[in-house]
Backbone as JSON, one array per atom type, in Angstrom:
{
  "sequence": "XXXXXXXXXXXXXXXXXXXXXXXXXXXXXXXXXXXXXXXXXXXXXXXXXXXXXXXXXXXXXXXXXXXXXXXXXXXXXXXXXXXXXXXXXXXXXXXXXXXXXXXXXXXXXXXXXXXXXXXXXXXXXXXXXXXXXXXXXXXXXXXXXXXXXXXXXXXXXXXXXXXXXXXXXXXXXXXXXXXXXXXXXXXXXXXXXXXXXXXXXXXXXXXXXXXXXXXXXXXXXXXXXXXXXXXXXXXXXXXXXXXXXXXXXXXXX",
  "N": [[-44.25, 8.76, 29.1], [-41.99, 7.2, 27.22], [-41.96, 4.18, 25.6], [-40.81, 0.79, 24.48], [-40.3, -1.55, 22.49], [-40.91, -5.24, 21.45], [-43.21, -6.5, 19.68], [-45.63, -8.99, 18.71], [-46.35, -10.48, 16.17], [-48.19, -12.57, 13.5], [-45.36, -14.75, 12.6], [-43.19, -13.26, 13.74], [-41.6, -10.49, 14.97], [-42.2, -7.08, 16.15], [-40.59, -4.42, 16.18], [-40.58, -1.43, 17.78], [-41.91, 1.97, 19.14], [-42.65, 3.85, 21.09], [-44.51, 7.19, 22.13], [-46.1, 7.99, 24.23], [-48.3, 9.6, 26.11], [-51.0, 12.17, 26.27], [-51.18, 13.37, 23.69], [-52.2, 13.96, 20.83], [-52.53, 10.8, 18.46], [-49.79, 9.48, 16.25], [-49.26, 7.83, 13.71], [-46.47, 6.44, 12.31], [-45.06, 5.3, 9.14], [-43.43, 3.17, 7.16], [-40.86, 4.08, 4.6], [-40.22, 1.22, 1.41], [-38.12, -0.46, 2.5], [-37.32, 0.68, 4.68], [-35.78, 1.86, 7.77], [-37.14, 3.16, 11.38], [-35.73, 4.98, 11.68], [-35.51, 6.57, 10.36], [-37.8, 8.53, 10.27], [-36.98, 10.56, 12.34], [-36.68, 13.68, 12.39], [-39.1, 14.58, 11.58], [-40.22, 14.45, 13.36], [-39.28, 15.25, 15.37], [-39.66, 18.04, 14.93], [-42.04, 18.08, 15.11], [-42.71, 17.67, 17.42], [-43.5, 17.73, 21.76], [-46.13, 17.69, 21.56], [-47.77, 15.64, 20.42], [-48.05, 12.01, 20.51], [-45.73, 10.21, 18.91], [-45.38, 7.18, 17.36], [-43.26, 4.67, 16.03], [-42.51, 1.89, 14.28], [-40.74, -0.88, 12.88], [-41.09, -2.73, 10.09], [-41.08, -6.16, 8.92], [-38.39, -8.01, 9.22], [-36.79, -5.44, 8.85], [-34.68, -2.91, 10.26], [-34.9, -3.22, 13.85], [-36.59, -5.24, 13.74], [-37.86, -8.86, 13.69], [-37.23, -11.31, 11.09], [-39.59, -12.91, 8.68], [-41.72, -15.39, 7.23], [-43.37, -14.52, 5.24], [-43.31, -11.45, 3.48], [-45.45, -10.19, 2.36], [-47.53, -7.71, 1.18], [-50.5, -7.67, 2.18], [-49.35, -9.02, 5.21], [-48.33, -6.44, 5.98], [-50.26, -5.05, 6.29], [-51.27, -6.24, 8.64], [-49.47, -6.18, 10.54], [-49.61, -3.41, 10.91], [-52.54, -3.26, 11.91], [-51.47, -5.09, 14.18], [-49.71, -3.4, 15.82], [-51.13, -1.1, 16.32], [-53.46, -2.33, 17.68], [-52.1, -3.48, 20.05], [-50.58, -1.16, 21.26], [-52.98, 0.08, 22.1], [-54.18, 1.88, 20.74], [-56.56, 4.18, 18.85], [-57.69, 5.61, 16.0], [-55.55, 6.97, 14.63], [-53.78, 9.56, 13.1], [-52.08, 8.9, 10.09], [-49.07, 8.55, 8.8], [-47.07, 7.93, 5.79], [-44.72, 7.17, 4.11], [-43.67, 6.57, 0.71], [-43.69, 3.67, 0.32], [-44.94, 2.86, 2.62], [-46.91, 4.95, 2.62], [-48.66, 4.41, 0.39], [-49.41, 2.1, 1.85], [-50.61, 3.64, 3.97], [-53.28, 4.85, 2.46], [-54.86, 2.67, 1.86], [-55.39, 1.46, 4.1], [-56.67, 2.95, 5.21], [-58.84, 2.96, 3.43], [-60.01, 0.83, 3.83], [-60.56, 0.31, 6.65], [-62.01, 3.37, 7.61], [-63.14, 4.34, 10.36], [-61.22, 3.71, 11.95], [-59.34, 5.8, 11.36], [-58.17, 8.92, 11.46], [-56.9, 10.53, 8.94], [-54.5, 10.91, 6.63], [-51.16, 11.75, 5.61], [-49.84, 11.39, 3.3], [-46.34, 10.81, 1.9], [-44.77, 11.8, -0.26], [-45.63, 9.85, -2.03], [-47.93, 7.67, -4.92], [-50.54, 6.82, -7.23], [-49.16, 4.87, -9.39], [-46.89, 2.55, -11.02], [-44.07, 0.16, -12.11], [-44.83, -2.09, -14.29], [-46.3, -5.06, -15.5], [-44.81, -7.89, -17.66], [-41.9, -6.64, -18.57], [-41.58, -4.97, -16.93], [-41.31, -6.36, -14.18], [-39.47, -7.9, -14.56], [-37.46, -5.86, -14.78], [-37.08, -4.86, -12.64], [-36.16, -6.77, -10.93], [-33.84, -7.51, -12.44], [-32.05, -4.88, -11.43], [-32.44, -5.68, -8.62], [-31.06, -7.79, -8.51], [-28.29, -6.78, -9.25], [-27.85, -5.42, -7.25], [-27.26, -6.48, -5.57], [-24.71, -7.49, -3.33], [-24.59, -5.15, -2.13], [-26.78, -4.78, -0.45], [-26.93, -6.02, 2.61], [-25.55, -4.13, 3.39], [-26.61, -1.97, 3.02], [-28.75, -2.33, 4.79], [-27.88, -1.81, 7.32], [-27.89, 0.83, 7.67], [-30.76, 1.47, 7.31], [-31.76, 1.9, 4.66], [-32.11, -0.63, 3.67], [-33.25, -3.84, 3.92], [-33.28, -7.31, 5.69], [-33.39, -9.25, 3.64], [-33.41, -11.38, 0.93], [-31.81, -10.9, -2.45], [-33.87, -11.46, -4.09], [-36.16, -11.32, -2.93], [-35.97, -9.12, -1.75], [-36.86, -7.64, -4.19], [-39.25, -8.91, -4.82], [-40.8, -7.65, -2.62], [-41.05, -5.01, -3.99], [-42.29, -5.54, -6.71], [-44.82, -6.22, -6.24], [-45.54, -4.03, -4.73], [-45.54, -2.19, -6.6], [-47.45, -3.23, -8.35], [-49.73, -3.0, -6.96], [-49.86, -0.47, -6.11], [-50.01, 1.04, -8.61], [-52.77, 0.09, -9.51], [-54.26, 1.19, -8.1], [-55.76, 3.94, -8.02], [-58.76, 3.71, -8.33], [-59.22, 2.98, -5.28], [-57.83, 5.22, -4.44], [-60.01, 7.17, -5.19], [-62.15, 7.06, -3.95], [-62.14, 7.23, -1.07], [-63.03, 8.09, 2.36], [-61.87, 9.2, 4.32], [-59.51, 12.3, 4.86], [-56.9, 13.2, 3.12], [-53.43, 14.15, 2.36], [-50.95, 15.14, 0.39], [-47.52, 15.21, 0.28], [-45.33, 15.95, -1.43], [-42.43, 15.58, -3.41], [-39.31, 16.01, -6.0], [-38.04, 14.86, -8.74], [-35.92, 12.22, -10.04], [-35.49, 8.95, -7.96], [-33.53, 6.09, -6.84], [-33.09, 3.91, -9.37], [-35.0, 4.59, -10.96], [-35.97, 6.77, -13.8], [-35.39, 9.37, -16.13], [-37.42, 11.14, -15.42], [-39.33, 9.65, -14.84], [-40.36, 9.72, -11.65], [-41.69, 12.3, -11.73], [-43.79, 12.24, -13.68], [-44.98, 10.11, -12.35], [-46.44, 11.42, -10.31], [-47.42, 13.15, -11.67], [-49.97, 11.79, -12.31], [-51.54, 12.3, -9.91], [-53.0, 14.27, -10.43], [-55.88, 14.48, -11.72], [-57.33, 13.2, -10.15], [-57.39, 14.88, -7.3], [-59.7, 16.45, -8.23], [-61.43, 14.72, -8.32], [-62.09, 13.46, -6.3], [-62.76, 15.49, -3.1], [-61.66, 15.27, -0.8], [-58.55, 15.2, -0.88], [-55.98, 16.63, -1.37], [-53.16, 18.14, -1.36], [-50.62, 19.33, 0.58], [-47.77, 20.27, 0.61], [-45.27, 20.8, -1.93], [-42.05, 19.69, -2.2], [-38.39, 20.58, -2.62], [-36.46, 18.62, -2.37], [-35.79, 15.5, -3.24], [-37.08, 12.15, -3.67], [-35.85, 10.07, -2.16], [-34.46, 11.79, -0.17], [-36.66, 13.37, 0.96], [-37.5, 13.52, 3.78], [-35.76, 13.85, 5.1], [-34.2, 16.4, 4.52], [-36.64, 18.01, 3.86], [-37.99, 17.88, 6.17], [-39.61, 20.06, 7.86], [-41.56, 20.82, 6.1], [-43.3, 18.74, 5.65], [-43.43, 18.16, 8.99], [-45.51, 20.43, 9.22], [-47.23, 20.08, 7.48], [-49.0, 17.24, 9.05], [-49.43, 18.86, 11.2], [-51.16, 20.77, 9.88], [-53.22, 19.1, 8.8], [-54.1, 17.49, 11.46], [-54.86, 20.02, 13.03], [-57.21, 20.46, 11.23]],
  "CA": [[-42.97, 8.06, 29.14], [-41.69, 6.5, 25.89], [-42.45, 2.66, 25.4], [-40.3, 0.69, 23.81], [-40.21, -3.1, 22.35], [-41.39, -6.24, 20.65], [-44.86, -6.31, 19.34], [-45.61, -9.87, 18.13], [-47.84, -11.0, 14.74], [-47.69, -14.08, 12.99], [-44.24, -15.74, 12.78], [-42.18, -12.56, 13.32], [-42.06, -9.6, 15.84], [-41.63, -5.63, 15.16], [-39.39, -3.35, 17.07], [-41.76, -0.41, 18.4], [-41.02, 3.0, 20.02], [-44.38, 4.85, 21.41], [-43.51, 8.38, 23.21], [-46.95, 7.88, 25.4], [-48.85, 11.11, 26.51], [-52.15, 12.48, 25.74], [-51.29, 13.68, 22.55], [-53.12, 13.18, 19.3], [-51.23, 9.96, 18.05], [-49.41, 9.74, 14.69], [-48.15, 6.14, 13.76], [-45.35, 6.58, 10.9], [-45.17, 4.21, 7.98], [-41.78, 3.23, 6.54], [-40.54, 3.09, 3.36], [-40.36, -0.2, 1.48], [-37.22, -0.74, 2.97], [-36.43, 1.57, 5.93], [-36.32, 1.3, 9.34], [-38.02, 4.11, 11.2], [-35.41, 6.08, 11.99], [-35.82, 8.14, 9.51], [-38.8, 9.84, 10.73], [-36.42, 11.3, 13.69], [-36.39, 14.84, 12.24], [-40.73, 14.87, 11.08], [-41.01, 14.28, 14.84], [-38.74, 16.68, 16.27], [-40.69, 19.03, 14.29], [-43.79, 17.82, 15.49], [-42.6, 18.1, 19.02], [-43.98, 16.96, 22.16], [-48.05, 18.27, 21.55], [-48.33, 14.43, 19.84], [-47.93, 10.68, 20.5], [-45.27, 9.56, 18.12], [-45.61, 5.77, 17.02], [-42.34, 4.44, 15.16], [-42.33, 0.72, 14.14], [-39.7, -1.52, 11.97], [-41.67, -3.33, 9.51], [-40.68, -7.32, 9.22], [-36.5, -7.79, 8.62], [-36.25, -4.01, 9.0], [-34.26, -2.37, 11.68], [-34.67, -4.36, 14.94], [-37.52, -6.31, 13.57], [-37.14, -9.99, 13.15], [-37.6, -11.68, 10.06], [-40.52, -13.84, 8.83], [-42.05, -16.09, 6.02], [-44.18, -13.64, 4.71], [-42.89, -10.21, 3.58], [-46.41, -9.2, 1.64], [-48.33, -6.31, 0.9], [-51.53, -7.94, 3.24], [-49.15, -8.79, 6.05], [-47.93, -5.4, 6.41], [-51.48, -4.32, 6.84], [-51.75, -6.87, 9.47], [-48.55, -5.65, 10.76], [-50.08, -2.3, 11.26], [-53.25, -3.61, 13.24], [-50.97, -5.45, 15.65], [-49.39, -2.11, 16.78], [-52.54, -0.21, 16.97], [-53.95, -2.78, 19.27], [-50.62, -3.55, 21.26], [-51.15, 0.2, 21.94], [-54.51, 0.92, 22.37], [-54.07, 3.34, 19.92], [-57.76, 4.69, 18.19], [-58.04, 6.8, 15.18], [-54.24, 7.81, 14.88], [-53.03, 9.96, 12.07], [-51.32, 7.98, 9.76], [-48.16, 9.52, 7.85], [-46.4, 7.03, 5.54], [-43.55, 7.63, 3.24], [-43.29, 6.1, -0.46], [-44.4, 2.56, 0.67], [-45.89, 3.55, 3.56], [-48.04, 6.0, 1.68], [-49.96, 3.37, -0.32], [-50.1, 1.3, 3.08], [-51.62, 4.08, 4.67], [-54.73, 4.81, 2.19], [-55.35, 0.79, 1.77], [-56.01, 1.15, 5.64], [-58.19, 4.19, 5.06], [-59.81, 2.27, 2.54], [-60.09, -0.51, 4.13], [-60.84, 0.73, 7.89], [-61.9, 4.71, 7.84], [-63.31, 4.38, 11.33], [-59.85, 3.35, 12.48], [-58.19, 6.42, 10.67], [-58.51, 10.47, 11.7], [-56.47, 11.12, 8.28], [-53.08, 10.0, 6.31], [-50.6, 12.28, 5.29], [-48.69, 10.52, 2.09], [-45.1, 11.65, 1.64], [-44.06, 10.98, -1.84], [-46.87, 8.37, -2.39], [-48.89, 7.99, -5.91], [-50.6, 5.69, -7.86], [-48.27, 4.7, -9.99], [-46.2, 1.66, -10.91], [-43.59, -0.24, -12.55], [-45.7, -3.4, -14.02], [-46.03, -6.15, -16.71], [-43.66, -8.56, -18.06], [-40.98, -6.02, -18.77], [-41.6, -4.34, -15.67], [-40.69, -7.12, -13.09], [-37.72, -8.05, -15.18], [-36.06, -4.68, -14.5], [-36.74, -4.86, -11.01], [-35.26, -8.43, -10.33], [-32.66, -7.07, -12.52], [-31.97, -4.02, -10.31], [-31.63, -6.12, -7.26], [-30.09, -8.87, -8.24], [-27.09, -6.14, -9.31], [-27.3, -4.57, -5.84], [-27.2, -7.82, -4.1], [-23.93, -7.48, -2.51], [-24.8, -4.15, -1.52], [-28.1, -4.97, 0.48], [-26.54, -6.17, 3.3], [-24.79, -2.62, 3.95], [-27.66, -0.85, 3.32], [-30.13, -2.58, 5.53], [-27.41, -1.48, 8.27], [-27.77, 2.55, 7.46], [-31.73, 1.61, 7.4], [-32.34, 1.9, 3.94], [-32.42, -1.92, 3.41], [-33.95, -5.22, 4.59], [-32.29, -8.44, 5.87], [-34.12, -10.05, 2.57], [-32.45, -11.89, -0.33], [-32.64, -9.44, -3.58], [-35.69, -12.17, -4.85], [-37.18, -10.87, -1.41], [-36.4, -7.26, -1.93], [-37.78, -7.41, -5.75], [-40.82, -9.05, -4.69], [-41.66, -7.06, -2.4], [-40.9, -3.9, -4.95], [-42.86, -5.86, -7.83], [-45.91, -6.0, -5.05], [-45.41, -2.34, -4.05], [-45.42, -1.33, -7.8], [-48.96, -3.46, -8.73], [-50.64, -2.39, -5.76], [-49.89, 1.1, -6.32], [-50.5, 1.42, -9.93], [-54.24, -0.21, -8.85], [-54.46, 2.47, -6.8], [-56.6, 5.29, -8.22], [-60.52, 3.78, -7.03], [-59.2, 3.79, -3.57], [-57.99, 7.21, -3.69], [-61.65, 7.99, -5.58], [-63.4, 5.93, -2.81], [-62.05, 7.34, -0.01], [-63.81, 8.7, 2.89], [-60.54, 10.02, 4.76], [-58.86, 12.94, 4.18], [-55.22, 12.63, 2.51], [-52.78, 15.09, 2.37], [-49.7, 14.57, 0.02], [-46.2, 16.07, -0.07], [-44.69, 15.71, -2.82], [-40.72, 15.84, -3.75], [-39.16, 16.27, -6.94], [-37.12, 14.14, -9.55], [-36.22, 10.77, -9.89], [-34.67, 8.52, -7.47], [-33.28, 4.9, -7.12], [-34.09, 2.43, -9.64], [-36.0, 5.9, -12.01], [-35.18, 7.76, -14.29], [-36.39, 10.04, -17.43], [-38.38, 11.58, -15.37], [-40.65, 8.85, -14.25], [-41.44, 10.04, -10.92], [-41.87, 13.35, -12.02], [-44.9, 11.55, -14.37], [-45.92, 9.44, -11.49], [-46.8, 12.33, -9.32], [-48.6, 14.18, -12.11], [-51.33, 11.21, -11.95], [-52.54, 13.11, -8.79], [-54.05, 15.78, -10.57], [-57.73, 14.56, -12.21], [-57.78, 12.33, -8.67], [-57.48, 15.65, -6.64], [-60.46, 16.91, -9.01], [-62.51, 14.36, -8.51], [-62.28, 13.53, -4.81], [-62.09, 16.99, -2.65], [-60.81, 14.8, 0.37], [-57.39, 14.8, -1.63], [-54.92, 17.9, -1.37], [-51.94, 18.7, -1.75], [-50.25, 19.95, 1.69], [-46.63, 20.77, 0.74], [-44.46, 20.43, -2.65], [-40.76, 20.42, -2.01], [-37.33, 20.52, -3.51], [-35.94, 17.54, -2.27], [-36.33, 14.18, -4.04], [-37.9, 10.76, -2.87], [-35.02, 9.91, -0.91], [-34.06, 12.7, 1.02], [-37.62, 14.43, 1.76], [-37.89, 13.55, 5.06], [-34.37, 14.41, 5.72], [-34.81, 17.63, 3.18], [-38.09, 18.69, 3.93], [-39.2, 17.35, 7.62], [-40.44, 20.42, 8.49], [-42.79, 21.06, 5.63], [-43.67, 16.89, 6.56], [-44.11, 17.95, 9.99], [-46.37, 21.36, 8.9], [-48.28, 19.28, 6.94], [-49.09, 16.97, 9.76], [-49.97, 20.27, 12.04], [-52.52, 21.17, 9.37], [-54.5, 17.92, 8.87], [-54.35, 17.19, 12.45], [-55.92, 21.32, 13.1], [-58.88, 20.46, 10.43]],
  "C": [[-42.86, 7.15, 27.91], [-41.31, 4.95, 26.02], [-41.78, 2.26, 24.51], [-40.35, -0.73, 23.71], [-41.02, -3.68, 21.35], [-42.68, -6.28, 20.57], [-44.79, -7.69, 18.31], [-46.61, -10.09, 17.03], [-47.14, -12.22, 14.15], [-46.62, -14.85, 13.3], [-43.47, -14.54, 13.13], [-42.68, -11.54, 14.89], [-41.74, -7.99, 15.3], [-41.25, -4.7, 16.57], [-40.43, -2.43, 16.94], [-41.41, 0.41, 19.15], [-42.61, 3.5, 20.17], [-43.9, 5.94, 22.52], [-44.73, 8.44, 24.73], [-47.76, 9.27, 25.14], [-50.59, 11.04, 26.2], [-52.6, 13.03, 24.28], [-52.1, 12.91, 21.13], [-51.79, 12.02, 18.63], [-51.15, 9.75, 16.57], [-48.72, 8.45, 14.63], [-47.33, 6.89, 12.15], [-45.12, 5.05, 9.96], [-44.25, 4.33, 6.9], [-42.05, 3.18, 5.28], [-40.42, 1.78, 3.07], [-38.96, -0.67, 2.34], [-36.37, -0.3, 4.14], [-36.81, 0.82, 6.88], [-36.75, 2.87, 9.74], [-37.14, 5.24, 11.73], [-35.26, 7.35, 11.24], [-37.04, 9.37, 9.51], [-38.29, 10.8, 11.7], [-36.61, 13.25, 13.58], [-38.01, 15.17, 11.63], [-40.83, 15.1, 12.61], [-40.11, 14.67, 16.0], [-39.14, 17.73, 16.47], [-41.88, 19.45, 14.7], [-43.37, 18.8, 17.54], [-43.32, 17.66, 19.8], [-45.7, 16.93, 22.47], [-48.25, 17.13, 20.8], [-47.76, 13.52, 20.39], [-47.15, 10.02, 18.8], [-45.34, 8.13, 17.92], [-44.64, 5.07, 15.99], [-42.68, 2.74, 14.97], [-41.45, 0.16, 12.72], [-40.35, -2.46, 11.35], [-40.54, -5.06, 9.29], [-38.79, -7.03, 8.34], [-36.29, -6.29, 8.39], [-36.09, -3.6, 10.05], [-34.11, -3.54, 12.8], [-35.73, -5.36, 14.84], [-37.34, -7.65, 13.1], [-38.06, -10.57, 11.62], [-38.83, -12.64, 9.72], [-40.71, -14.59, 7.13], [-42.86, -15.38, 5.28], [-43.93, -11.77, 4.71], [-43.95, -9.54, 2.64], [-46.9, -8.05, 1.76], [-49.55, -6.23, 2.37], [-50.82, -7.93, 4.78], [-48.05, -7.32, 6.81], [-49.31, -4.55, 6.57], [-51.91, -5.14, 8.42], [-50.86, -6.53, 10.69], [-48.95, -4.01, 11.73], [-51.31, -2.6, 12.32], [-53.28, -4.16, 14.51], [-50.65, -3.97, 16.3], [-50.28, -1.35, 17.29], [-52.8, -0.99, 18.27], [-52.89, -3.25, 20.28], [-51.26, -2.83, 22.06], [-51.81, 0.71, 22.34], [-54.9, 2.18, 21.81], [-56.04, 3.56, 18.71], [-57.77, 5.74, 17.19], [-57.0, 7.64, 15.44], [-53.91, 8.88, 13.37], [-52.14, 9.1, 11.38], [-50.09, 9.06, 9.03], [-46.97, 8.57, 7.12], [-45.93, 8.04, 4.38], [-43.45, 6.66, 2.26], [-44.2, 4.98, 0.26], [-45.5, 2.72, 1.61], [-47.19, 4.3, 3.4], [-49.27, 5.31, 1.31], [-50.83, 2.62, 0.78], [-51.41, 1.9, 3.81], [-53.02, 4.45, 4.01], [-55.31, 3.76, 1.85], [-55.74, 1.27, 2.57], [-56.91, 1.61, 5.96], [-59.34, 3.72, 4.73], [-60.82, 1.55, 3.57], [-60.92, -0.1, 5.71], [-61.19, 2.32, 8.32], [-62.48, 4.6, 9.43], [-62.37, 4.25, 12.51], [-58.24, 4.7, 12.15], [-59.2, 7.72, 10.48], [-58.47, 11.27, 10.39], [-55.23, 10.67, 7.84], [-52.76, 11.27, 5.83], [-49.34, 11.23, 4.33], [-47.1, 11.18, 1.59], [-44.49, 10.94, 0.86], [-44.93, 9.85, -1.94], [-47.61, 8.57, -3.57], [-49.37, 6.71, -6.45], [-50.09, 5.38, -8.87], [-47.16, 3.33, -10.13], [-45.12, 0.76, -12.12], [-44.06, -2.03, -12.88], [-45.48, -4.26, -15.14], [-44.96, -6.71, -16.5], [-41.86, -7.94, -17.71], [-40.47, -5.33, -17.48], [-40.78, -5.21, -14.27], [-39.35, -7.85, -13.03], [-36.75, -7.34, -14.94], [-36.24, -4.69, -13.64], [-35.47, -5.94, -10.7], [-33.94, -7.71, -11.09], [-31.87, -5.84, -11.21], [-31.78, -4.62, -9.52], [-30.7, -7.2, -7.16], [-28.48, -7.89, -8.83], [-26.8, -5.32, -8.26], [-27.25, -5.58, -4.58], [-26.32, -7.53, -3.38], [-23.64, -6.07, -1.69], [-25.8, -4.0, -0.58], [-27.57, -4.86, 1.65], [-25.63, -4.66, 3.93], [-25.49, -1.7, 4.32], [-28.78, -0.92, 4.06], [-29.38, -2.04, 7.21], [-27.76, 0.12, 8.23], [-29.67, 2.59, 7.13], [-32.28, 1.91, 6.27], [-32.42, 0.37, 3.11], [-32.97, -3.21, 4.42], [-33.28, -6.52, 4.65], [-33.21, -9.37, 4.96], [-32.86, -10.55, 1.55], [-32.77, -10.76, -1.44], [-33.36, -10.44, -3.93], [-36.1, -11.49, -4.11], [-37.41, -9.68, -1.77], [-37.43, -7.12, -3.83], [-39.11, -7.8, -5.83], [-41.64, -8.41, -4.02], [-42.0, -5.34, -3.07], [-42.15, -4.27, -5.84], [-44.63, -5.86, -7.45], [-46.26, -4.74, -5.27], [-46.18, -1.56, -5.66], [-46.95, -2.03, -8.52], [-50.04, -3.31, -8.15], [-50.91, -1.06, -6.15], [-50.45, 1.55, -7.88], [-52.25, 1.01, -10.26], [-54.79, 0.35, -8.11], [-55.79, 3.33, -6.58], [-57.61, 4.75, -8.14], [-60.1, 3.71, -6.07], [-59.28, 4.81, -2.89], [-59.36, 7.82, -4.19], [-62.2, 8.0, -4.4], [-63.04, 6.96, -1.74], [-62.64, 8.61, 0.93], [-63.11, 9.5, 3.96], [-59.91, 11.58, 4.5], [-57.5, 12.52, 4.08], [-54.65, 13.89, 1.91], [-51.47, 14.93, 1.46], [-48.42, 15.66, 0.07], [-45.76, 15.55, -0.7], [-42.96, 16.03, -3.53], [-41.09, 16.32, -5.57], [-38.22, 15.25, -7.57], [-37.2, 12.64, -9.27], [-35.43, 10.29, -8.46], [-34.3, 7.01, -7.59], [-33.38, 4.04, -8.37], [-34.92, 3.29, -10.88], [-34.77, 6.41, -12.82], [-35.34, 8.35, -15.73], [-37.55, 10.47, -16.98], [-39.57, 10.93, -14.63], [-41.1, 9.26, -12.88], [-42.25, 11.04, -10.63], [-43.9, 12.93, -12.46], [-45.62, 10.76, -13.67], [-47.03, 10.66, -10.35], [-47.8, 12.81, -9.95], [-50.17, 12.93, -12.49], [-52.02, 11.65, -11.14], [-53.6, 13.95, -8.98], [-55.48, 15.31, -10.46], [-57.78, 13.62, -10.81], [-58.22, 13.49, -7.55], [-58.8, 16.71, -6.86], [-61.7, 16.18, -8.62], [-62.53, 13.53, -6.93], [-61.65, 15.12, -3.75], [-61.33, 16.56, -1.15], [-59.37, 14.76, 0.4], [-56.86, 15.91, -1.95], [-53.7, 17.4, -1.32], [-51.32, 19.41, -0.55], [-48.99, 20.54, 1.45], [-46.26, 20.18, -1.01], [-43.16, 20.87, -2.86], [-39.75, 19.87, -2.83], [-36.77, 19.24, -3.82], [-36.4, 16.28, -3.5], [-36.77, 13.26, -3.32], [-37.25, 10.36, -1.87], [-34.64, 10.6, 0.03], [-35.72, 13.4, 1.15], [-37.59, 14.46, 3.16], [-36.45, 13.88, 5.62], [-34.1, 15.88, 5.36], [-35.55, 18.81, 4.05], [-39.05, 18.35, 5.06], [-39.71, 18.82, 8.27], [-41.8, 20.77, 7.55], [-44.02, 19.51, 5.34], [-44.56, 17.46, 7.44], [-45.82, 19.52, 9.6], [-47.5, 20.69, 8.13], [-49.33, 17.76, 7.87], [-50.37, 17.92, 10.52], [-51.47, 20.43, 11.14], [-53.54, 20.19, 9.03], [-54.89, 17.99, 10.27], [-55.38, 18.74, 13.03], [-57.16, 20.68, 12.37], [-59.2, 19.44, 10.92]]
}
């Protein structure tokens, strides 16, 4: 029977959907800015042979807001729900943000983690001086658009400082990336889109992606499960069933 509600951490709480069962459980891991309904069509796919696990990361979706929208407390974020749930050694499957979240956790906790499936995730980032300048730019010219888009789930009830910091985060984390993915004792599965999206462009995520290669070379825990048409933004709307197939085949091995 599907579980639904507030899951409290620090100053803030997170909106939570759990379908229950005996199934092997799969927690999902938003973009930087979604809410989780966008996994609805990975986990249609999936069907009911798993334990889906949706949650609204802080000021996303029905989650309430807090003083801390970091990188750390979205890992902390993630260990409330597990233990809410009683959830053990779930599949992880994060999307763009999510992605990075989920092999930190790997990193960080492999005894806590069956396997991650990264959808659109790399190490890769937009950094330096110059770098955090064009972000803040970027949001502070979509400011009056935030507010619209955190309704349609691809934004956050943040100020654009908020949303750019936690972008400028997202983007030095990730580009610090590659010893984790060496290190890791997990397996990791990626799907991979195509072209640019948001905020890109010339190619760049095209060039972020192809960092994967000598990583996939030199850890064999690190495949490649699907590479589809779509782009960063639409995969999971795109491409949820070669998502959910990719899923299917970690969770088999």
């Amino acid at each position: 029977m599907t579980w639904s509600g507030m899951i409290p951490v620090d100053d803030t709480a997170l909106y939570t959907r759990d379908t229950g069962g005996p199934g092997r459980p799969v927690v999902y891991l938003n973009g930087a800015y979604a809410d989780q309904s966008h996994w609805r069509r990975v986990i249609a796919e999936l069907g009911d042979g798993y334990r889906h696990i949706t949650y609204d990361e802080r000021a996303r979706g029905r989650s309430r807001r807090s003083a801390d929208y970091s990188f750390e407390g979205c890992l902390r974020d993630l260990d409330a729900v597990l233990t809410a749930r009683g959830v053990d050694r779930p599949l992880l499957v994060g999307w763009s943000f999510g992605g990075v979240v989920a092999w930190h956790w790997a990193d960080r906790f492999p005894e806590r983690t069956l396997g991650v499936v990264c959808v659109d995730a790399f190490p890769v980032g937009v950094t330096g001086e110059e770098g955090r300048a064009r972000i803040r730019r970027l949001f502070r010219r979509a400011r009056f658009a935030l507010p619209i888009t955190s309704l349609i789930g691809m934004g956050a009830r943040m100020s654009a400082d908020q949303h750019a910091d936690v972008n400028i985060e997202l983007n030095e984390i990730a580009a610090a990336s590659v010893p984790v993915l060496e290190r890791l004792t997990r397996p990791v599965r990626f799907v991979l889109a195509t072209g640019d999206s948001m905020g890109s462009g010339g190619g760049e995520m095209d060039a972020g992606r192809a960092t994967l290669e000598p990583l996939l070379a030199r850890n064999p825990l690190l495949t490649v499960g699907a590479r589809v048409p779509s782009n960063h933004t639409g995969v999971l709307r795109r491409d949820s069933p070669a998502v959910a197939r990719t899923v299917r085949e970690l969770a088999a091995s």
